[in-house]
Amino acid sequence: LPPNFQMEGSFVLKGGDCMAKRRTPGLKVTILGTTEGIGQPLAMLVKMNPLFSFLHLYDVVNAPRVTTDISRMNTSADISSMNTIAVVRNFLGQPQLGKALKGMNLVIIPTGVPKKLGMIRDDLFNINVGIVTTLKGIAKCCPMEIVNLISNIVNSVVSIATEVFMKAGTYDPKQLMGITMLDVAEVLGLHPREVDVPVVGGHARVTILPLLSQCCCLITGACAVKCLLKPEETEYLTKRSQDGGTEVVQAKAGTGSATLSMAYAALTELPFFATKVRLGRNGAEEIYQLGPINEYERIGVEKAKKELEASI
Ligand code: NAI
């Protein structure tokens, strides 16, 4: 684009004797950590989505697992060739963080190191805690943005982020949230489009709690499997869901974690608890209650709360 390109909702492109005017009223999103695992496919999904008008991609050099081949870092050059609406820009290194964030509506953060074989998510805590510097930058540069946290361990990172935003005086509980995604439908042997299973609690071990008693068929609104599950089946499916992330790490021989499904993608007295929400332009506009849960799930919620409390 020519140097006189103006990056506002409405902008003018000038070049030679041709002038084109375009209006782009969509959402503006910044993704932090776009060179590797989750960030790269997520950037492509956003570029394909007509709801977004601007896509800023930010990554750092010298971070853990960062490639030393600078040419590989330019995800934007690659996806810019897709003839979809979003205008893509690349930002590299801490000094460019402010520019990457300025004027955006949504920041998605899949930065940091994923779980390796033999690790539990808590092992990532000390490694990924460096995210605090980035969060301070966000709290300072763009307090009005919706912030989605993917970096592990989500159960702790959300409370860390809350502290950072509170200290900066910019905390809005509707706008700050962790993200977790789990396809329980496949484990149930059902079509993902036809089934909805709320997964509540958190994003590690027993804190991941699929409410199988609320499993609903989305087409008829009727409950699809409630009557079919025996206690041992519920036990198996719950454990399988809780170990879903570990299965992916094992399938990748410990070299990575769930990236593609994550890219496509979380009430109790605890300050933080994953539950279903309805998202709108201002963030979480409605928080859904847990709904009726059975005895097995009640015990599961108690176990989840205990571990979550420690993580928080
Ligand atoms: P990855 O190592 O493949 O990619 C991480 C990216 O973040 C790299 O491009 C790296 O250069 C960048 N990065 C590192 N530090 C940065 C910083 N300070 N600022 C900006 N960019 C930075 O890792 P992957 O597989 O994409 O996972 C990312 C995180 O997401 C991990 O913490 C992982 O555990 C977590 N995760 C969360 C899930 C969830 O459901 N919430 C599911 C799967 C992974």
XYZ file of C-alpha atoms and ligand atoms in Angstrom:
356
model
C 0.000 0.000 0.000
C 1.184 3.578 -0.655
C 2.517 5.708 2.244
C -0.650 7.841 2.302
C -2.765 4.813 3.268
C -4.988 5.808 6.211
C -5.921 3.070 8.643
C -9.335 4.188 9.904
C -12.849 2.749 9.512
C -13.065 4.454 6.141
C -9.921 4.912 4.097
C -8.673 6.031 0.736
C -6.141 4.239 -1.428
C -4.262 6.534 -3.836
C -2.051 5.229 -6.599
C -1.221 6.787 -9.994
C -4.398 8.187 -11.553
C -6.640 5.713 -9.754
C -8.426 6.341 -6.487
C -10.493 3.734 -4.660
C -12.603 4.262 -1.581
C -13.690 1.419 0.677
C -15.684 1.282 3.887
C -14.746 -1.392 6.397
C -17.038 -1.316 9.440
C -16.049 -4.733 10.853
C -14.206 -5.703 14.010
C -10.512 -5.007 14.428
C -8.551 -7.805 16.036
C -4.961 -8.207 17.215
C -3.539 -11.692 17.722
C -0.388 -11.951 19.837
C 1.906 -14.890 19.022
C 1.117 -15.683 15.402
C 4.206 -17.466 14.136
C 3.599 -20.936 15.471
C 0.970 -23.342 16.801
C -2.420 -21.760 17.568
C -1.722 -18.226 16.369
C -1.062 -19.073 12.740
C -4.257 -21.046 11.942
C -6.227 -18.586 14.107
C -4.920 -15.723 11.951
C -6.083 -17.578 8.858
C -9.555 -18.208 10.326
C -9.906 -14.511 11.182
C -8.744 -13.527 7.688
C -11.464 -15.791 6.260
C -14.182 -14.322 8.517
C -16.138 -11.417 6.963
C -16.898 -9.952 10.440
C -13.315 -8.687 10.728
C -11.944 -5.670 8.873
C -8.452 -5.370 10.364
C -6.133 -8.102 11.570
C -2.925 -7.183 13.384
C -0.411 -9.965 13.933
C 2.178 -9.578 16.670
C 5.033 -11.832 17.721
C 8.359 -11.468 19.446
C 11.871 -12.541 18.672
C 13.941 -14.494 21.180
C 10.871 -15.936 22.925
C 10.906 -19.618 23.916
C 10.471 -21.825 20.822
C 10.546 -18.842 18.514
C 11.996 -19.663 15.140
C 15.327 -18.057 14.309
C 14.379 -17.921 10.636
C 12.949 -14.391 10.378
C 11.338 -15.123 7.003
C 9.046 -17.683 8.633
C 7.764 -15.070 11.041
C 5.785 -13.122 8.486
C 2.437 -14.860 8.702
C 0.835 -11.668 7.391
C 2.700 -11.752 4.066
C 1.372 -15.271 3.601
C -2.298 -14.759 4.458
C -2.489 -11.268 2.906
C -2.756 -12.973 -0.465
C -6.188 -14.328 0.467
C -8.717 -12.068 -1.233
C -10.945 -11.647 1.823
C -11.945 -8.429 3.588
C -9.563 -8.085 6.550
C -6.533 -5.864 6.044
C -3.515 -7.611 7.607
C -0.494 -5.971 9.267
C 2.533 -7.556 10.912
C 4.215 -6.243 14.098
C 7.397 -7.653 15.525
C 8.962 -7.116 18.938
C 7.987 -5.325 22.151
C 8.540 -1.753 20.818
C 5.782 -2.382 18.231
C 3.242 -3.756 20.748
C 1.547 -0.368 21.230
C 1.035 0.097 17.481
C -0.246 -3.454 17.137
C -2.915 -2.782 19.778
C -3.964 0.796 19.083
C -7.607 1.250 18.116
C -8.494 -2.438 18.055
C -11.703 -4.031 19.441
C -10.393 -7.458 20.378
C -7.041 -8.902 21.479
C -6.530 -12.676 21.392
C -3.504 -14.053 23.250
C -2.232 -17.516 22.334
C 1.388 -16.714 23.270
C 3.714 -18.805 25.380
C 4.931 -22.343 25.594
C 2.586 -25.339 25.190
C 2.605 -28.455 27.354
C 5.196 -31.135 26.563
C 4.959 -34.860 27.309
C 5.299 -35.533 31.033
C 4.445 -31.957 31.945
C 1.342 -30.907 33.781
C -0.120 -27.518 32.932
C 1.104 -26.123 36.262
C 4.694 -26.637 35.029
C 3.994 -23.938 32.474
C 3.176 -21.388 35.118
C 6.684 -20.047 35.652
C 7.566 -20.171 31.950
C 4.457 -18.394 30.723
C 4.225 -15.873 33.537
C 6.214 -13.512 31.254
C 2.836 -12.736 29.731
C 2.440 -10.160 32.518
C 4.660 -7.693 30.620
C 2.423 -8.046 27.580
C -0.732 -7.652 29.688
C 0.644 -4.465 31.240
C 1.145 -3.173 27.707
C -2.477 -3.998 26.824
C -3.863 -2.424 30.001
C -1.926 0.745 29.134
C -2.487 0.935 25.356
C -6.036 -0.233 24.860
C -8.149 -0.453 27.996
C -11.421 -0.672 26.056
C -10.658 -3.882 24.192
C -12.069 -7.333 24.752
C -9.161 -9.563 25.806
C -9.257 -13.326 25.204
C -6.610 -15.391 26.981
C -5.567 -18.770 25.580
C -2.068 -19.006 27.130
C -1.732 -21.711 29.738
C -2.261 -22.193 32.465
C -5.585 -20.492 31.747
C -6.871 -21.246 35.256
C -4.200 -18.926 36.675
C -3.528 -16.571 33.764
C -7.072 -15.133 33.930
C -6.637 -14.169 37.588
C -3.153 -12.753 36.896
C -4.604 -10.653 34.071
C -7.375 -9.425 36.356
C -4.786 -8.163 38.862
C -2.834 -6.397 36.115
C -5.954 -4.681 34.734
C -7.211 -3.767 38.224
C -3.862 -2.153 39.045
C -4.080 -0.165 35.825
C -7.652 0.850 36.733
C -9.026 -0.637 33.505
C -10.601 -3.914 34.626
C -13.959 -4.801 33.049
C -15.084 -8.359 33.899
C -17.210 -8.467 30.746
C -14.188 -7.866 28.561
C -11.567 -10.169 30.033
C -11.967 -13.901 29.555
C -10.080 -17.157 29.170
C -10.888 -19.424 26.243
C -11.077 -23.178 26.241
C -12.507 -25.465 23.589
C -13.225 -29.142 23.733
C -15.075 -31.299 21.249
C -17.025 -33.646 23.476
C -19.305 -34.688 20.608
C -16.703 -36.956 19.024
C -16.103 -38.728 22.324
C -19.871 -39.237 22.541
C -19.996 -40.578 18.986
C -22.422 -37.812 17.930
C -22.325 -35.191 15.197
C -20.738 -31.970 16.585
C -23.357 -29.801 14.860
C -26.203 -31.646 16.511
C -24.998 -31.771 20.071
C -24.218 -29.251 22.784
C -22.462 -30.278 25.987
C -21.583 -27.463 28.397
C -18.020 -27.885 29.678
C -17.572 -25.824 32.836
C -15.057 -25.233 35.628
C -11.646 -24.609 34.143
C -8.964 -25.802 31.759
C -6.868 -28.471 33.523
C -7.487 -31.999 34.812
C -10.492 -32.298 37.161
C -11.400 -28.651 36.642
C -12.623 -29.611 33.136
C -16.163 -30.806 33.770
C -18.473 -31.841 30.914
C -22.098 -31.632 32.104
C -23.208 -34.756 30.263
C -26.621 -34.734 31.937
C -27.339 -31.508 30.011
C -26.239 -32.899 26.651
C -28.796 -31.565 24.150
C -29.647 -32.178 20.550
C -29.430 -28.749 18.918
C -31.879 -29.563 16.145
C -34.850 -30.632 18.253
C -33.835 -29.016 21.543
C -34.552 -32.340 23.182
C -32.033 -34.171 25.304
C -30.153 -36.602 23.108
C -28.267 -38.954 25.381
C -29.362 -38.406 28.979
C -31.190 -41.693 29.277
C -28.556 -43.643 27.426
C -25.540 -43.047 29.678
C -24.725 -45.577 32.374
C -22.596 -44.374 35.347
C -19.501 -46.146 33.974
C -20.054 -44.473 30.589
C -20.343 -41.054 32.246
C -17.139 -41.798 34.171
C -15.303 -42.851 30.991
C -16.527 -39.880 28.931
C -15.717 -37.374 31.685
C -12.158 -38.706 32.068
C -11.701 -38.811 28.288
C -12.772 -35.153 28.071
C -10.455 -34.179 30.929
C -7.527 -35.934 29.211
C -8.369 -34.568 25.737
C -5.471 -32.088 25.713
C -2.989 -34.755 26.858
C -4.176 -37.066 24.050
C -3.222 -34.418 21.494
C 0.208 -33.854 23.107
C 0.812 -37.636 22.996
C -0.368 -37.858 19.380
C 2.162 -35.148 18.492
C 4.883 -37.117 20.347
C 5.310 -34.275 22.825
C 6.323 -31.696 20.239
C 3.170 -29.577 20.489
C -0.314 -29.310 21.911
C -3.831 -28.806 20.513
C -3.499 -25.946 18.051
C -6.021 -26.327 15.224
C -9.095 -27.102 17.361
C -8.062 -24.337 19.747
C -7.707 -21.877 16.905
C -11.277 -22.771 15.874
C -12.657 -22.082 19.182
C -15.278 -21.335 28.418
C -21.328 -20.164 38.888
C -19.864 -20.563 41.701
C -18.540 -18.519 44.630
C -15.061 -18.659 43.061
C -13.901 -15.420 41.433
C -13.175 -17.310 38.189
C -15.076 -20.274 36.819
C -15.507 -21.321 33.182
C -19.085 -21.342 32.018
C -21.088 -20.697 28.869
C -21.452 -17.032 27.916
C -23.198 -15.110 25.146
C -20.693 -12.848 23.464
C -21.524 -9.463 22.003
C -19.711 -6.371 20.842
C -18.947 -5.423 24.479
C -17.714 -8.829 25.570
C -19.617 -11.332 27.710
C -23.159 -9.933 27.609
C -24.828 -12.861 29.332
C -23.405 -15.466 31.683
C -25.367 -18.707 31.739
C -25.989 -20.469 35.027
C -24.780 -24.030 35.525
C -28.352 -25.336 35.307
C -29.518 -28.593 36.853
C -26.630 -30.950 37.550
C -26.719 -34.542 38.802
C -24.896 -35.996 41.801
C -21.892 -37.144 39.736
C -21.507 -33.616 38.339
C -22.024 -32.005 41.753
C -19.085 -34.027 43.090
C -17.138 -33.046 39.949
C -17.841 -29.346 40.556
C -16.567 -29.668 44.155
C -13.318 -31.309 42.931
C -12.940 -28.658 40.234
C -13.489 -25.823 42.704
C -10.798 -27.161 45.038
C -8.164 -27.302 42.300
C -9.300 -24.029 40.723
C -9.026 -22.221 44.038
C -5.375 -23.290 44.284
C -4.654 -22.235 40.680
C -6.292 -18.854 41.187
P 3.690 -22.261 20.143
O 4.979 -22.330 20.874
O 3.513 -23.116 18.933
O 3.392 -20.733 19.734
C 3.534 -19.693 20.669
C 3.728 -18.387 19.915
O 3.795 -17.337 20.887
C 5.023 -18.356 19.113
O 4.753 -17.798 17.845
C 5.927 -17.432 19.940
O 6.843 -16.728 19.120
C 4.889 -16.497 20.547
N 5.308 -15.808 21.769
C 5.974 -16.291 22.841
N 6.123 -15.328 23.783
C 5.519 -14.210 23.282
C 5.294 -12.888 23.774
N 5.741 -12.500 24.977
N 4.617 -12.012 22.992
C 4.142 -12.392 21.773
N 4.315 -13.626 21.252
C 4.995 -14.524 21.999
O 2.539 -22.578 21.216
P 1.000 -22.983 20.918
O 0.882 -24.444 20.700
O 0.433 -22.058 19.911
O 0.359 -22.689 22.354
C 0.311 -21.354 22.859
C -0.272 -21.351 24.273
O -1.642 -21.772 24.246
C 0.458 -22.297 25.223
O 0.589 -21.673 26.480
C -0.492 -23.488 25.299
O -0.331 -24.230 26.484
C -1.834 -22.793 25.243
N -2.956 -23.636 24.857
C -4.184 -23.304 25.379
C -5.302 -24.039 25.060
C -6.627 -23.625 25.641
O -7.615 -24.360 25.473
N -6.744 -22.489 26.300
C -5.229 -25.227 24.175
C -3.912 -25.466 23.660
C -2.815 -24.702 24.013
